[in-house]
C-alpha positions as a printed NumPy array, in Angstrom:
array([[ 36.241, -24.027, -38.703],
       [ 37.566, -25.69 , -42.709],
       [ 40.53 , -28.063, -43.309],
       [ 41.841, -28.275, -46.404],
       [ 45.677, -30.446, -47.403],
       [ 47.839, -27.115, -48.088],
       [ 51.537, -28.853, -48.613],
       [ 53.589, -32.203, -48.704],
       [ 57.281, -31.914, -46.444],
       [ 60.493, -34.344, -46.977],
       [ 62.463, -33.72 , -44.306],
       [ 66.155, -34.403, -45.673],
       [ 69.613, -34.512, -43.928],
       [ 70.474, -32.276, -46.517],
       [ 68.642, -30.177, -49.211],
       [ 70.526, -31.124, -51.307],
       [ 69.668, -35.329, -50.639],
       [ 66.009, -34.542, -50.096],
       [ 65.425, -32.775, -53.914],
       [ 68.163, -35.154, -55.752],
       [ 64.605, -37.73 , -53.886],
       [ 62.338, -35.829, -55.104],
       [ 63.987, -35.31 , -59.131],
       [ 64.544, -38.262, -59.001],
       [ 61.225, -39.817, -58.233],
       [ 59.205, -37.585, -60.32 ],
       [ 61.612, -35.813, -63.024],
       [ 61.822, -32.171, -61.837],
       [ 64.306, -29.892, -60.283],
       [ 63.034, -27.932, -57.314],
       [ 63.318, -24.357, -56.832],
       [ 64.172, -22.057, -54.171],
       [ 62.8  , -21.374, -50.722],
       [ 64.083, -19.687, -47.658],
       [ 65.272, -19.447, -44.401],
       [ 62.78 , -20.282, -41.153],
       [ 64.916, -18.879, -37.818],
       [ 62.725, -19.512, -35.473],
       [ 63.435, -23.585, -36.483],
       [ 66.396, -22.448, -37.703],
       [ 65.914, -24.682, -41.171],
       [ 65.876, -23.732, -44.481],
       [ 63.85 , -25.917, -47.335],
       [ 62.966, -25.704, -51.408],
       [ 59.689, -26.168, -52.411],
       [ 57.962, -27.659, -56.219],
       [ 54.347, -26.201, -56.501],
       [ 51.419, -28.457, -57.69 ],
       [ 49.413, -26.337, -58.382],
       [ 47.502, -22.903, -57.189],
       [ 47.068, -23.66 , -53.622],
       [ 49.188, -26.182, -52.852],
       [ 52.953, -27.517, -52.67 ],
       [ 55.591, -29.65 , -51.821],
       [ 58.791, -28.382, -49.721],
       [ 61.804, -30.342, -49.09 ],
       [ 63.241, -28.878, -45.95 ],
       [ 66.253, -29.608, -43.594],
       [ 68.193, -28.08 , -40.783],
       [ 70.731, -24.926, -42.278],
       [ 73.987, -25.842, -41.269],
       [ 75.104, -21.809, -41.4  ],
       [ 72.149, -20.468, -38.846],
       [ 71.731, -20.77 , -34.812],
       [ 70.681, -23.508, -32.748],
       [ 66.804, -22.354, -31.746],
       [ 65.613, -22.553, -28.221],
       [ 63.25 , -25.551, -28.452],
       [ 63.565, -28.579, -30.478],
       [ 62.443, -27.779, -34.302],
       [ 59.388, -29.091, -35.727],
       [ 58.873, -31.996, -38.452],
       [ 60.889, -34.496, -35.31 ],
       [ 63.948, -32.949, -37.312],
       [ 65.998, -33.056, -33.946],
       [ 65.534, -36.834, -34.564],
       [ 66.814, -37.623, -38.072],
       [ 69.164, -39.622, -38.06 ],
       [ 71.451, -38.941, -41.4  ],
       [ 71.327, -42.247, -42.812],
       [ 67.287, -42.106, -42.768],
       [ 65.497, -43.281, -45.719],
       [ 64.399, -40.102, -47.72 ],
       [ 60.675, -40.371, -47.772],
       [ 57.724, -38.254, -47.24 ],
       [ 57.761, -37.413, -43.918],
       [ 54.257, -35.985, -43.099],
       [ 52.099, -32.916, -44.676],
       [ 50.166, -29.961, -43.544],
       [ 46.616, -28.831, -43.755],
       [ 45.717, -25.488, -44.014],
       [ 42.905, -24.245, -42.657],
       [ 40.434, -21.004, -41.671],
       [ 40.758, -20.431, -38.202],
       [ 43.653, -22.809, -36.354],
       [ 42.856, -21.109, -32.768],
       [ 39.322, -23.525, -33.506],
       [ 40.719, -26.903, -32.373],
       [ 39.02 , -28.96 , -29.729],
       [ 41.613, -30.15 , -26.568],
       [ 41.651, -33.796, -28.232],
       [ 43.127, -32.134, -31.148],
       [ 45.512, -29.808, -29.579],
       [ 47.298, -33.166, -27.696],
       [ 47.974, -34.861, -30.979],
       [ 49.206, -31.907, -33.268],
       [ 50.   , -29.151, -30.839],
       [ 49.349, -25.482, -29.845],
       [ 49.785, -22.806, -32.389],
       [ 52.912, -20.24 , -33.355],
       [ 53.867, -17.729, -35.282],
       [ 56.369, -18.286, -37.759],
       [ 58.014, -16.372, -40.653],
       [ 59.92 , -16.703, -43.736],
       [ 61.245, -13.39 , -45.567],
       [ 57.884, -11.941, -46.595],
       [ 55.325, -14.295, -45.78 ],
       [ 54.242, -15.286, -42.546],
       [ 51.788, -17.895, -40.672],
       [ 50.544, -19.935, -37.706],
       [ 51.418, -23.218, -37.483],
       [ 51.089, -26.215, -35.194],
       [ 54.208, -27.527, -33.857],
       [ 54.489, -29.778, -30.641],
       [ 56.4  , -29.319, -28.053],
       [ 58.432, -31.916, -28.114],
       [ 59.178, -31.379, -32.354],
       [ 57.365, -35.061, -33.558],
       [ 55.899, -35.75 , -35.858],
       [ 52.101, -35.504, -34.399],
       [ 50.789, -39.769, -35.062],
       [ 54.392, -40.284, -36.752],
       [ 53.202, -38.297, -39.547],
       [ 50.299, -39.923, -40.859],
       [ 48.244, -36.749, -39.056],
       [ 48.681, -33.193, -39.989],
       [ 50.301, -30.265, -38.987],
       [ 48.208, -27.164, -39.43 ],
       [ 48.789, -23.858, -40.916],
       [ 46.986, -20.821, -41.63 ],
       [ 48.856, -18.033, -43.631],
       [ 48.742, -14.482, -42.642],
       [ 48.232, -13.611, -46.742],
       [ 45.611, -13.395, -48.755],
       [ 47.406, -15.402, -51.117],
       [ 48.655, -18.421, -51.086],
       [ 52.544, -18.522, -51.739],
       [ 52.005, -21.102, -53.95 ],
       [ 50.763, -18.877, -56.503],
       [ 53.565, -17.616, -56.609],
       [ 55.854, -20.48 , -57.271],
       [ 57.257, -21.637, -60.497],
       [ 54.473, -23.767, -62.146],
       [ 56.243, -26.966, -63.336],
       [ 52.905, -29.249, -64.482],
       [ 52.777, -30.727, -61.742],
       [ 49.774, -31.128, -60.059],
       [ 48.805, -33.389, -56.791],
       [ 46.515, -36.225, -57.84 ],
       [ 46.159, -37.973, -54.621],
       [ 48.054, -39.048, -50.862],
       [ 47.356, -42.137, -49.491],
       [ 47.972, -42.106, -45.045],
       [ 49.454, -46.015, -44.457],
       [ 49.087, -46.919, -40.638],
       [ 48.177, -49.099, -38.597],
       [ 45.164, -47.293, -36.539],
       [ 43.483, -45.075, -39.451],
       [ 40.526, -44.955, -37.278],
       [ 42.078, -42.332, -35.191],
       [ 43.783, -40.675, -38.147],
       [ 40.514, -40.236, -39.836],
       [ 38.547, -39.92 , -36.364],
       [ 41.225, -36.561, -36.071],
       [ 40.601, -35.575, -39.499],
       [ 36.27 , -35.545, -38.934],
       [ 37.486, -32.96 , -35.518],
       [ 38.887, -30.515, -37.936],
       [ 36.818, -31.101, -41.291],
       [ 39.401, -31.465, -43.298],
       [ 38.113, -31.995, -47.284],
       [ 41.007, -33.035, -49.835],
       [ 42.19 , -35.606, -51.836],
       [ 43.831, -37.834, -48.493],
       [ 42.866, -41.956, -48.782],
       [ 43.393, -43.394, -45.653],
       [ 44.984, -47.589, -45.027],
       [ 45.151, -49.322, -42.723],
       [ 48.025, -51.555, -41.325],
       [ 49.077, -54.204, -39.41 ],
       [ 49.401, -53.529, -35.444],
       [ 53.293, -52.889, -35.468],
       [ 54.133, -51.853, -38.804],
       [ 55.804, -48.472, -39.225],
       [ 53.571, -46.002, -40.483],
       [ 54.039, -44.358, -44.473],
       [ 52.601, -41.994, -46.958],
       [ 52.223, -42.282, -50.665],
       [ 51.736, -38.752, -52.87 ],
       [ 50.872, -39.828, -56.136],
       [ 52.049, -36.352, -58.584],
       [ 50.95 , -35.931, -62.078],
       [ 54.042, -34.633, -63.984],
       [ 54.414, -32.862, -67.355],
       [ 56.141, -36.598, -68.419],
       [ 52.81 , -39.092, -66.355],
       [ 51.173, -39.97 , -63.082],
       [ 54.597, -40.652, -60.381],
       [ 54.417, -41.674, -57.391],
       [ 56.86 , -40.05 , -54.423],
       [ 58.246, -42.568, -53.033],
       [ 58.74 , -43.76 , -56.19 ],
       [ 56.277, -47.5  , -55.456],
       [ 57.742, -50.987, -57.074],
       [ 56.011, -53.794, -57.868]])
């Protein structure tokens, strides 16, 4: 089993709000994505490389409510929640090779579709974010060509993802268990601090951070 960084996820109360957050930080517009019928969600996308991208995902107001909790902790998202990077997704070549300890954290693989795309993705039974977003969701695409390769190239690329967590050793143990390799850096926080993510993205106008870091 091998894994690497696949994409970043911003969970938004609606697509326009989430996309405005990204455009303000990076200076680029996102392109249309599609709908996820099983989850009642939809997204917009930004290519960050031939096999990497960023998605803004929100509840689709025109969709029926799913018969299970939505992914990425979306059912717990309050309308006034500040915009941020919610979590990240790691691509694997064998999603069923996870051991029981990994499954207990990131959930079981489930089939998913969007338009002509299909994949397997891990989702905890209650839909929560694994380790509050510090641990990745796992994905295995069923297409030979990565979907990012078909997205509009706007000159953006992911340089690094910083993961700040009160227990970075626990995150590292999980990444080691799934044989992860990629531009992810772990940092410790105080025992009662809330985990958060910062992405460093090269854009046509220079290196930017998402979210914007001041000071």
